Tab-separated table of C-alpha atoms in Angstrom:
chain	number	residue	atom	x	y	z
A	1	MET	CA	7.410	15.066	-15.342
A	2	ALA	CA	5.240	12.123	-14.240
A	3	VAL	CA	2.090	12.889	-12.384
A	4	ILE	CA	0.949	9.288	-12.075
A	5	ASP	CA	3.334	6.384	-11.467
A	6	ALA	CA	1.833	2.892	-10.927
A	7	ARG	CA	4.487	0.506	-9.743
A	8	GLY	CA	3.500	-3.144	-9.849
A	9	VAL	CA	-0.051	-2.323	-8.754
A	10	SER	CA	-2.476	-5.194	-8.067
A	11	LYS	CA	-5.909	-5.046	-6.525
A	12	ARG	CA	-7.740	-7.988	-4.958
A	13	PHE	CA	-11.378	-8.265	-3.969
A	14	PHE	CA	-13.218	-11.098	-2.125
A	15	LEU	CA	-16.496	-12.159	-3.700
A	16	ARG	CA	-18.935	-13.697	-1.242
A	17	HIS	CA	-21.415	-16.186	-2.603
A	18	ASN	CA	-24.599	-17.212	-0.773
A	19	ALA	CA	-23.937	-14.488	1.738
A	20	SER	CA	-26.702	-13.833	4.277
A	21	TYR	CA	-26.998	-11.797	7.394
A	22	GLU	CA	-30.071	-13.758	8.715
A	23	LEU	CA	-29.149	-16.017	11.554
A	24	LYS	CA	-31.709	-18.653	10.450
A	25	VAL	CA	-30.136	-18.893	6.935
A	26	ARG	CA	-26.599	-19.053	8.299
A	27	PHE	CA	-27.616	-21.739	10.783
A	28	LEU	CA	-29.317	-23.892	8.141
A	29	GLY	CA	-26.293	-23.513	5.915
A	30	MET	CA	-24.240	-25.446	8.531
A	31	PHE	CA	-26.286	-28.558	7.555
A	32	HIS	CA	-26.699	-27.895	3.839
A	33	PRO	CA	-23.331	-27.446	2.038
A	34	GLN	CA	-24.947	-25.961	-1.036
A	35	GLY	CA	-26.378	-23.203	1.094
A	36	ARG	CA	-23.144	-22.202	2.864
A	37	GLN	CA	-21.384	-18.983	2.173
A	38	SER	CA	-18.246	-19.242	0.123
A	39	VAL	CA	-15.548	-16.675	-0.562
A	40	GLU	CA	-13.850	-16.323	-3.915
A	41	GLU	CA	-10.655	-14.389	-4.424
A	42	PHE	CA	-10.859	-12.019	-7.433
A	43	TRP	CA	-7.900	-9.990	-8.818
A	44	ALA	CA	-9.259	-6.928	-10.606
A	45	LEU	CA	-5.724	-5.770	-11.468
A	46	ARG	CA	-2.458	-7.678	-11.612
A	47	ASN	CA	0.985	-6.205	-11.636
A	48	ILE	CA	0.206	-2.963	-13.507
A	49	SER	CA	3.210	-0.652	-14.013
A	50	LEU	CA	2.286	2.502	-15.874
A	51	ARG	CA	3.806	6.025	-15.900
A	52	ILE	CA	1.762	8.999	-17.117
A	53	GLU	CA	3.409	12.394	-17.727
A	54	ARG	CA	2.055	15.770	-17.094
A	55	GLY	CA	-0.143	16.976	-19.968
A	56	GLU	CA	-0.792	13.533	-21.491
A	57	ALA	CA	-4.240	12.431	-22.582
A	58	VAL	CA	-4.293	8.641	-22.211
A	59	ALA	CA	-7.069	6.336	-23.324
A	60	LEU	CA	-7.642	3.255	-21.072
A	61	VAL	CA	-9.512	0.601	-23.040
A	62	GLY	CA	-10.421	-3.068	-22.514
A	63	ARG	CA	-13.306	-5.395	-22.410
A	64	ASN	CA	-15.815	-5.236	-19.490
A	65	GLY	CA	-14.282	-6.484	-16.292
A	66	SER	CA	-10.716	-5.911	-17.352
A	67	GLY	CA	-10.006	-3.499	-14.468
A	68	LYS	CA	-10.327	-0.050	-16.117
A	69	SER	CA	-12.645	1.493	-13.499
A	70	THR	CA	-10.632	-0.064	-10.651
A	71	PHE	CA	-7.464	1.553	-11.959
A	72	LEU	CA	-9.196	4.981	-11.961
A	73	LYS	CA	-10.348	4.404	-8.405
A	74	LEU	CA	-6.843	3.658	-7.344
A	75	ILE	CA	-5.636	6.956	-8.795
A	76	ALA	CA	-8.476	8.789	-7.058
A	77	ALA	CA	-7.580	7.027	-3.712
A	78	ILE	CA	-11.091	5.485	-3.530
A	79	HIS	CA	-9.296	2.157	-3.205
A	80	ARG	CA	-5.771	1.311	-2.116
A	81	PRO	CA	-3.621	-1.187	-3.982
A	82	THR	CA	-3.424	-4.688	-2.558
A	83	THR	CA	0.146	-4.860	-3.785
A	84	GLY	CA	2.512	-2.302	-5.363
A	85	ARG	CA	2.340	1.463	-5.048
A	86	MET	CA	0.239	4.150	-6.823
A	87	LEU	CA	2.144	7.404	-6.700
A	88	VAL	CA	0.331	10.667	-7.631
A	89	ALA	CA	2.000	14.056	-7.828
A	90	ARG	CA	1.828	15.921	-4.480
A	91	ASN	CA	-0.916	18.543	-4.216
A	92	ALA	CA	-2.388	17.568	-7.612
A	93	GLN	CA	-6.102	18.417	-7.795
A	94	ILE	CA	-7.994	15.382	-9.098
A	95	SER	CA	-11.488	15.612	-10.533
A	96	SER	CA	-13.271	12.435	-11.540
A	97	MET	CA	-16.392	11.172	-13.236
A	98	ILE	CA	-15.918	7.424	-12.534
A	99	GLU	CA	-19.546	6.394	-11.933
A	100	LEU	CA	-22.638	8.261	-12.856
A	101	GLY	CA	-23.998	10.015	-9.766
A	102	VAL	CA	-21.027	9.476	-7.502
A	103	GLY	CA	-20.829	12.348	-5.023
A	104	PHE	CA	-24.496	13.162	-5.470
A	105	HIS	CA	-27.292	12.557	-3.052
A	106	PRO	CA	-30.653	11.588	-4.747
A	107	GLU	CA	-32.866	13.374	-2.257
A	108	LEU	CA	-31.023	16.681	-2.619
A	109	THR	CA	-31.682	19.243	-5.372
A	110	GLY	CA	-29.203	19.981	-8.128
A	111	ARG	CA	-28.219	23.213	-6.360
A	112	GLU	CA	-27.558	21.351	-3.050
A	113	ASN	CA	-25.606	18.655	-4.869
A	114	VAL	CA	-23.358	21.214	-6.550
A	115	PHE	CA	-22.265	22.452	-3.134
A	116	LEU	CA	-21.991	18.900	-1.738
A	117	ASN	CA	-19.881	17.613	-4.652
A	118	ALA	CA	-17.626	20.654	-4.776
A	119	ALA	CA	-17.139	20.366	-0.976
A	120	ILE	CA	-16.096	16.725	-1.333
A	121	HIS	CA	-13.374	18.014	-3.708
A	122	GLY	CA	-12.117	20.329	-0.948
A	123	LEU	CA	-13.628	23.702	-1.970
A	124	SER	CA	-14.790	26.170	0.692
A	125	ARG	CA	-18.276	27.560	0.543
A	126	PRO	CA	-17.219	31.009	-0.672
A	127	ALA	CA	-15.180	29.311	-3.444
A	128	ILE	CA	-18.193	27.254	-4.439
A	129	GLU	CA	-20.519	30.232	-4.505
A	130	GLU	CA	-18.015	31.963	-6.841
A	131	LEU	CA	-18.153	28.967	-9.284
A	132	TYR	CA	-21.895	28.214	-8.858
A	133	GLY	CA	-23.184	30.424	-11.630
A	134	ASP	CA	-20.582	29.093	-14.184
A	135	ILE	CA	-21.451	25.463	-13.210
A	136	VAL	CA	-25.154	25.946	-13.712
A	137	GLU	CA	-24.625	27.811	-16.985
A	138	TYR	CA	-22.242	25.108	-18.281
A	139	SER	CA	-24.729	22.293	-17.432
A	140	GLY	CA	-27.671	24.048	-19.011
A	141	LEU	CA	-29.817	22.740	-16.157
A	142	ASP	CA	-30.903	26.137	-14.704
A	143	HIS	CA	-34.527	25.209	-15.150
A	144	PHE	CA	-34.124	21.967	-13.192
A	145	ILE	CA	-31.470	23.060	-10.635
A	146	ASP	CA	-33.962	23.139	-7.719
A	147	VAL	CA	-35.463	19.694	-8.564
A	148	PRO	CA	-34.273	16.649	-6.541
A	149	ILE	CA	-31.778	14.851	-8.787
A	150	LYS	CA	-33.505	11.518	-8.227
A	151	ASN	CA	-35.836	12.842	-10.894
A	152	TYR	CA	-32.941	13.574	-13.314
A	153	SER	CA	-32.229	11.471	-16.376
A	154	SER	CA	-28.854	9.809	-16.913
A	155	GLY	CA	-27.918	12.532	-19.359
A	156	MET	CA	-28.795	15.257	-16.801
A	157	TYR	CA	-26.610	13.490	-14.265
A	158	MET	CA	-23.725	13.585	-16.656
A	159	ARG	CA	-24.328	17.235	-17.522
A	160	LEU	CA	-24.188	18.262	-13.902
A	161	GLY	CA	-21.228	16.065	-12.938
A	162	PHE	CA	-19.131	17.200	-15.899
A	163	ALA	CA	-20.076	20.843	-15.309
A	164	ILE	CA	-18.629	20.619	-11.781
A	165	ALA	CA	-15.546	18.738	-12.903
A	166	ALA	CA	-14.867	21.285	-15.726
A	167	ASN	CA	-15.131	24.283	-13.503
A	168	LEU	CA	-12.939	22.880	-10.611
A	169	ASP	CA	-9.908	23.294	-12.978
A	170	PRO	CA	-8.265	20.032	-11.968
A	171	ASP	CA	-4.665	18.977	-12.645
A	172	ILE	CA	-5.805	15.347	-13.301
A	173	LEU	CA	-9.187	14.554	-14.892
A	174	LEU	CA	-10.495	10.951	-14.736
A	175	LEU	CA	-13.319	10.140	-17.058
A	176	ASP	CA	-15.122	6.771	-17.240
A	177	GLU	CA	-17.587	6.276	-20.158
A	178	ILE	CA	-18.991	9.795	-19.781
A	179	PHE	CA	-20.073	9.984	-23.427
A	180	ALA	CA	-22.212	6.849	-23.170
A	181	VAL	CA	-25.023	9.158	-22.139
A	182	GLY	CA	-25.870	12.754	-23.029
A	183	ASP	CA	-26.809	14.426	-26.293
A	184	ALA	CA	-24.390	15.145	-29.151
A	185	GLU	CA	-24.422	18.943	-28.489
A	186	PHE	CA	-23.249	18.569	-24.944
A	187	GLN	CA	-20.703	15.896	-25.937
A	188	GLN	CA	-19.122	18.452	-28.307
A	189	LYS	CA	-19.044	20.992	-25.517
A	190	CYS	CA	-17.260	18.517	-23.273
A	191	LEU	CA	-14.726	17.745	-25.987
A	192	GLY	CA	-14.005	21.453	-26.379
A	193	THR	CA	-13.371	21.681	-22.589
A	194	ILE	CA	-11.101	18.714	-22.625
A	195	ARG	CA	-9.061	20.122	-25.519
A	196	ARG	CA	-8.771	23.313	-23.478
A	197	PHE	CA	-7.519	21.343	-20.533
A	198	MET	CA	-4.999	19.581	-22.809
A	199	ASP	CA	-3.734	22.929	-24.099
A	200	ALA	CA	-3.239	24.086	-20.557
A	201	GLY	CA	-1.086	21.018	-19.707
A	202	LYS	CA	-3.702	19.112	-17.701
A	203	THR	CA	-3.504	15.261	-17.450
A	204	ILE	CA	-6.472	13.260	-18.686
A	205	ILE	CA	-7.250	9.558	-18.340
A	206	PHE	CA	-10.210	8.555	-20.435
A	207	VAL	CA	-11.922	5.146	-20.246
A	208	SER	CA	-14.050	4.484	-23.375
A	209	HIS	CA	-15.112	1.871	-25.874
A	210	ALA	CA	-15.729	4.493	-28.573
A	211	PRO	CA	-12.852	4.835	-31.032
A	212	ALA	CA	-14.140	8.168	-32.375
A	213	ALA	CA	-14.107	9.757	-28.963
A	214	ILE	CA	-10.645	8.313	-28.231
A	215	ARG	CA	-9.263	9.662	-31.505
A	216	ALA	CA	-10.691	13.068	-30.726
A	217	MET	CA	-8.903	13.322	-27.322
A	218	CYS	CA	-5.961	10.965	-26.983
A	219	ARG	CA	-2.573	10.197	-28.525
A	220	ARG	CA	-1.706	7.267	-26.290
A	221	VAL	CA	-3.672	4.086	-25.613
A	222	CYS	CA	-3.282	1.518	-22.834
A	223	VAL	CA	-5.150	-1.749	-23.250
A	224	LEU	CA	-6.089	-3.857	-20.152
A	225	ASP	CA	-7.041	-7.473	-20.580
A	226	GLN	CA	-7.708	-10.119	-17.955
A	227	SER	CA	-6.592	-7.595	-15.258
A	228	GLN	CA	-3.239	-7.044	-16.862
A	229	LEU	CA	-1.614	-4.329	-19.022
A	230	ALA	CA	-1.563	-5.861	-22.521
A	231	PHE	CA	-0.480	-2.862	-24.592
A	232	ASP	CA	0.857	0.610	-24.075
A	233	GLY	CA	1.650	2.663	-27.076
A	234	ASP	CA	0.471	5.055	-29.827
A	235	LEU	CA	-3.180	5.732	-30.741
A	236	GLU	CA	-3.737	3.769	-33.890
A	237	SER	CA	-1.711	0.819	-32.881
A	238	GLY	CA	-3.526	0.601	-29.492
A	239	LEU	CA	-6.926	0.768	-31.175
A	240	ALA	CA	-5.921	-1.887	-33.674
A	241	PHE	CA	-4.659	-4.082	-30.859
A	242	TYR	CA	-7.891	-3.669	-28.887
A	243	GLU	CA	-9.967	-4.475	-32.061
A	244	ARG	CA	-7.994	-7.750	-32.518
A	245	LEU	CA	-8.423	-8.482	-28.857
A	246	SER	CA	-12.185	-7.889	-28.959
A	247	VAL	CA	-12.810	-10.581	-31.564
A	248	ARG	CA	-10.838	-13.305	-29.808
A	249	PRO	CA	-12.371	-15.647	-27.292
A	250	ALA	CA	-11.480	-14.721	-23.695
A	251	ASP	CA	-9.632	-18.054	-23.112
A	252	VAL	CA	-7.053	-17.363	-25.778
A	253	THR	CA	-6.226	-13.756	-25.152
A	254	GLN	CA	-3.709	-14.698	-22.501
A	255	THR	CA	-1.257	-15.654	-25.263
A	256	ILE	CA	-0.881	-12.029	-26.321
A	257	ILE	CA	-0.480	-10.493	-22.959
A	258	GLU	CA	2.884	-8.720	-22.920
A	259	GLN	CA	3.283	-8.770	-19.161
A	260	ALA	CA	3.433	-11.981	-17.184
A	261	PRO	CA	0.905	-12.499	-14.329
A	262	ILE	CA	1.878	-12.841	-10.743
A	263	GLU	CA	2.720	-16.596	-10.438
A	264	PRO	CA	3.153	-18.574	-7.242
A	265	VAL	CA	6.674	-19.743	-6.629
A	266	ALA	CA	5.815	-23.429	-6.357
A	267	GLU	CA	9.355	-24.623	-6.357
A	268	MET	CA	10.106	-22.879	-3.072
A	269	SER	CA	9.343	-25.522	-0.460
A	270	ALA	CA	10.062	-25.929	3.238
A	271	ALA	CA	13.666	-26.943	2.366
A	272	PRO	CA	16.475	-24.679	3.699
A	273	LEU	CA	16.949	-21.671	1.448
A	274	ALA	CA	19.980	-20.587	-0.528
A	275	GLY	CA	22.085	-17.593	0.454
A	276	ARG	CA	20.880	-14.118	-0.412
A	277	GLY	CA	23.333	-13.824	-3.222
A	278	GLU	CA	21.134	-16.253	-5.091
A	279	LEU	CA	17.903	-14.317	-4.685
A	280	GLN	CA	15.925	-13.310	-7.770
A	281	LEU	CA	16.536	-9.570	-7.229
A	282	ASN	CA	14.172	-8.510	-9.927
A	283	ASP	CA	11.183	-9.959	-8.050
A	284	ARG	CA	10.279	-8.169	-4.880
A	285	GLY	CA	7.629	-10.765	-4.032
A	286	VAL	CA	10.203	-13.520	-4.141
A	287	ARG	CA	12.620	-11.485	-1.955
A	288	GLN	CA	9.882	-10.861	0.637
A	289	PHE	CA	8.879	-14.478	0.663
A	290	GLN	CA	12.437	-15.711	1.018
A	291	PHE	CA	13.030	-13.165	3.778
A	292	LEU	CA	10.178	-14.495	5.808
A	293	ARG	CA	11.374	-18.101	5.214
A	294	GLU	CA	14.821	-17.057	6.482
A	295	GLN	CA	13.115	-15.647	9.589
A	296	GLY	CA	11.642	-19.098	10.192
A	297	LEU	CA	8.266	-19.032	8.457
A	298	LEU	CA	6.760	-22.583	8.210
A	299	PRO	CA	3.788	-23.900	6.329
A	300	GLU	CA	1.856	-24.461	9.605
A	301	HIS	CA	2.362	-20.882	10.696
A	302	ARG	CA	-0.705	-18.544	10.570
A	303	LEU	CA	0.188	-15.233	8.890
A	304	LEU	CA	-1.581	-11.885	8.929
A	305	ASP	CA	-0.873	-9.462	6.025
A	306	ILE	CA	-1.853	-5.898	6.870
A	307	GLY	CA	-2.523	-3.122	4.481
A	308	GLY	CA	-1.967	-5.211	1.349
A	309	THR	CA	1.207	-3.526	0.181
A	310	SER	CA	3.282	-6.724	0.206
A	311	ARG	CA	3.883	-8.576	-3.078
A	312	ALA	CA	4.614	-11.898	-1.417
A	313	ASP	CA	1.046	-13.062	-1.099
A	314	GLY	CA	1.210	-14.951	-4.379
A	315	HIS	CA	3.954	-17.018	-2.930
A	316	LEU	CA	2.672	-17.197	0.652
A	317	VAL	CA	-0.764	-18.629	-0.220
A	318	PRO	CA	0.449	-21.803	-1.856
A	319	PHE	CA	3.240	-22.220	0.696
A	320	LEU	CA	1.072	-22.000	3.812
A	321	LYS	CA	-1.538	-24.468	4.867
A	322	ASP	CA	-5.089	-23.828	3.768
A	323	HIS	CA	-6.679	-20.887	5.556
A	324	HIS	CA	-3.398	-19.932	7.225
A	325	TYR	CA	-3.040	-16.726	5.231
A	326	THR	CA	-5.154	-13.701	6.141
A	327	HIS	CA	-5.166	-10.333	4.474
A	328	VAL	CA	-6.799	-7.317	6.234
A	329	GLU	CA	-6.848	-3.613	5.481
A	330	PHE	CA	-5.766	-1.261	8.217
A	331	ASP	CA	-9.289	0.082	8.956
A	332	GLU	CA	-10.647	-3.496	9.221
A	333	LEU	CA	-7.782	-4.457	11.554
A	334	ILE	CA	-8.633	-1.682	14.015
A	335	LYS	CA	-12.269	-2.954	14.190
A	336	SER	CA	-11.236	-6.537	14.681
A	337	ALA	CA	-10.387	-8.436	17.892
A	338	GLY	CA	-8.510	-11.596	18.708
A	339	ASN	CA	-5.966	-13.207	21.035
A	340	GLY	CA	-3.051	-15.267	19.827
A	341	ASP	CA	-4.517	-15.833	16.373
A	342	PHE	CA	-1.300	-15.483	14.311
A	343	ASP	CA	2.350	-16.540	14.451
A	344	VAL	CA	3.549	-13.915	11.975
A	345	ALA	CA	2.273	-10.530	10.950
A	346	ILE	CA	3.638	-8.294	8.099
A	347	ALA	CA	3.022	-4.674	7.212
A	348	SER	CA	5.160	-3.706	4.195
A	349	SER	CA	5.151	0.060	3.554
A	350	LEU	CA	2.049	0.631	5.631
A	351	PHE	CA	3.725	2.766	8.282
A	352	SER	CA	4.784	5.313	5.675
A	353	MET	CA	1.137	5.936	4.878
A	354	LEU	CA	-0.048	6.436	8.482
A	355	PRO	CA	0.376	9.319	10.989
A	356	PHE	CA	2.119	8.171	14.097
A	357	ASN	CA	-1.016	7.822	16.255
A	358	SER	CA	-2.270	5.286	13.699
A	359	VAL	CA	1.133	3.529	13.668
A	360	ALA	CA	0.778	3.153	17.482
A	361	ARG	CA	-2.786	1.897	17.145
A	362	CYS	CA	-1.640	-0.576	14.527
A	363	ILE	CA	1.073	-1.946	16.799
A	364	ALA	CA	-1.261	-2.108	19.739
A	365	THR	CA	-3.888	-3.961	17.800
A	366	VAL	CA	-1.519	-6.471	16.203
A	367	LEU	CA	0.319	-7.492	19.352
A	368	PRO	CA	-2.636	-9.128	21.085
A	369	ARG	CA	-3.378	-11.080	17.929
A	370	LEU	CA	0.155	-12.716	17.967
A	371	SER	CA	1.031	-15.909	19.725
A	372	ALA	CA	3.330	-15.668	22.705
A	373	THR	CA	6.458	-15.690	20.560
A	374	GLY	CA	4.888	-14.173	17.478
A	375	GLN	CA	6.785	-11.855	15.141
A	376	PHE	CA	5.535	-8.651	13.538
A	377	TYR	CA	7.572	-7.302	10.575
A	378	ALA	CA	7.010	-3.800	9.353
A	379	THR	CA	8.869	-1.293	7.117
A	380	TRP	CA	9.201	2.384	7.801
A	381	TYR	CA	11.172	5.486	6.811
A	382	GLU	CA	13.460	6.453	9.713
A	383	ASN	CA	14.190	9.929	10.911
A	384	THR	CA	17.652	9.720	12.455
A	385	ASN	CA	17.465	13.212	13.898
A	386	PRO	CA	14.262	13.593	15.982
A	387	ALA	CA	14.984	17.283	16.617
A	388	ASP	CA	14.797	18.033	12.834
A	389	PHE	CA	11.294	18.459	11.356
A	390	SER	CA	12.484	19.066	7.805
A	391	PRO	CA	11.647	16.701	4.859
A	392	ILE	CA	14.179	13.915	4.303
A	393	VAL	CA	15.409	12.882	0.905
A	394	HIS	CA	16.429	9.223	1.175
A	395	ALA	CA	19.168	7.512	-0.850
A	396	CYS	CA	16.482	5.854	-3.077
A	397	GLY	CA	15.197	9.340	-4.066
A	398	VAL	CA	12.013	9.246	-1.941
A	399	THR	CA	11.251	12.375	0.061
A	400	THR	CA	9.442	11.810	3.383
A	401	TYR	CA	7.795	14.155	5.820
A	402	PRO	CA	6.964	14.294	9.602
A	403	ASP	CA	3.447	15.532	9.040
A	404	ARG	CA	2.153	14.019	5.717
A	405	GLU	CA	2.595	11.000	3.378
A	406	PRO	CA	4.980	9.486	3.054
A	407	TYR	CA	5.758	9.780	6.778
A	408	HIS	CA	9.047	9.219	8.671
A	409	TYR	CA	9.516	8.531	12.365
A	410	PRO	CA	12.418	8.197	14.790
A	411	TYR	CA	13.257	4.593	15.740
A	412	GLY	CA	13.249	5.568	19.422
A	413	LEU	CA	9.618	6.702	19.209
A	414	ILE	CA	8.475	3.327	17.862
A	415	ALA	CA	10.648	1.537	20.489
A	416	GLU	CA	8.902	3.502	23.295
A	417	VAL	CA	5.495	2.476	22.091
A	418	CYS	CA	6.523	-1.177	21.797
A	419	GLY	CA	8.126	-1.156	25.259
A	420	SER	CA	4.954	0.296	26.797
A	421	LEU	CA	3.080	-2.561	25.232
A	422	GLY	CA	5.338	-5.248	26.611
A	423	ALA	CA	7.116	-5.969	23.327
A	424	THR	CA	10.685	-5.725	22.060
A	425	VAL	CA	11.710	-4.140	18.729
A	426	GLU	CA	14.815	-4.390	16.619
A	427	ARG	CA	16.112	-3.210	13.237
A	428	LEU	CA	16.805	-5.814	10.588
A	429	ASP	CA	18.987	-5.795	7.463
A	430	SER	CA	16.666	-7.278	4.880
A	431	PRO	CA	15.253	-7.056	1.362
A	432	LEU	CA	11.638	-6.811	2.533
A	433	SER	CA	11.246	-3.421	0.909
A	434	GLU	CA	12.834	-2.066	-2.247
A	435	THR	CA	11.807	1.584	-1.559
A	436	GLY	CA	14.599	2.462	0.816
A	437	GLU	CA	12.564	1.668	4.015
A	438	SER	CA	14.149	0.213	7.071
A	439	VAL	CA	12.735	-3.046	8.584
A	440	LEU	CA	11.440	-3.617	12.106
A	441	ARG	CA	10.820	-6.823	13.890
A	442	ILE	CA	8.510	-6.556	16.879
A	443	THR	CA	8.238	-9.487	19.164
A	444	ARG	CA	5.590	-10.141	21.743
A	445	ARG	CA	7.431	-11.303	24.862
A	446	SER	CA	4.739	-10.860	27.461
A	447	ALA	CA	0.960	-10.610	27.662
A	448	VAL	CA	-0.356	-7.355	26.346
């Protein structure tokens, strides 16, 4: 049974160069091009599809910057994918050591940080008090437990963090280079705990550059290179693959990547499109892009992509004019303001991740940002019987819920919200989503 299922996951960041919050510096940058802020698009992960079964111990290896830590953060829900979906077993307890000191406050003592960190993982105070003695004993830091952890060494950080993770009894344990610090004795203690977890059927994902540690823990190796999954297989073959990869120059490793990167569809121009029977049905990004073109998308249109769950951005960016494509996460959208900034907005699979009050806020925030005849396309799971509050198993196999992710909502409820905001809404038959979701088109017909 899979506990982690990454489906075409990609993650993009924007790197800002020469960024400054000083008004004087920004003003002078207007007259000196070399001092202006520039924004670079960086894909930390590209099109990662990976299924991890319950009880597996998987090593995630790759050169620095290949996306290993980013992948762990997607599993832990610290980040959301820009495209694709990261599915984790419902109610699975996740414990992570992704960065040294994450979840700790440097001014607090070790004792206070145990309570803080365990509370972040969802434990009540009585539950933490019950575990406290075992955590301190495991860490071996009883003599320093009342000292502010800003005075701890990196090895002491690791001891306390792993002691908490070990005693939370997680279903999924995420470990990122934890054996890079700490003494040999404690490392052996950690390995013994990990083996106990494995015997109990726990799932472990271990990021490391140390072959000895990987051999001691894992039977499966996944290699990331240049933000892509380059290898997924048995232990020794994976380590041999990584060793060959490590001695090659970075500019030639692309030739051995087994999965192709997300490529823009340059041949799709503004010419009329072929019928849907000719669509490349194995490429959701192409389908989404072609759907938008069939709806009238032109290169001069300004498009807003909300939530980052679409896979069409690799096709939209080269198709649209420069600076006419904008991506924004939901939280950033709510904080933003604008009036008539965009001709088209798209939110693929976003509504299924939001409670209905957030869906309504999203619609209310997007509509003022559309031009007078702007179109807002969104996908959602429909509840055809509003009086029934039971989970729904859709034809695609996805189970949705009225009160937790993935959510489902009645069409009439969305229509009422749109109507109150001076907009019209209609269902569309379209390939915008391959997950069994229905498609909405919301049109701004009057000032909001």
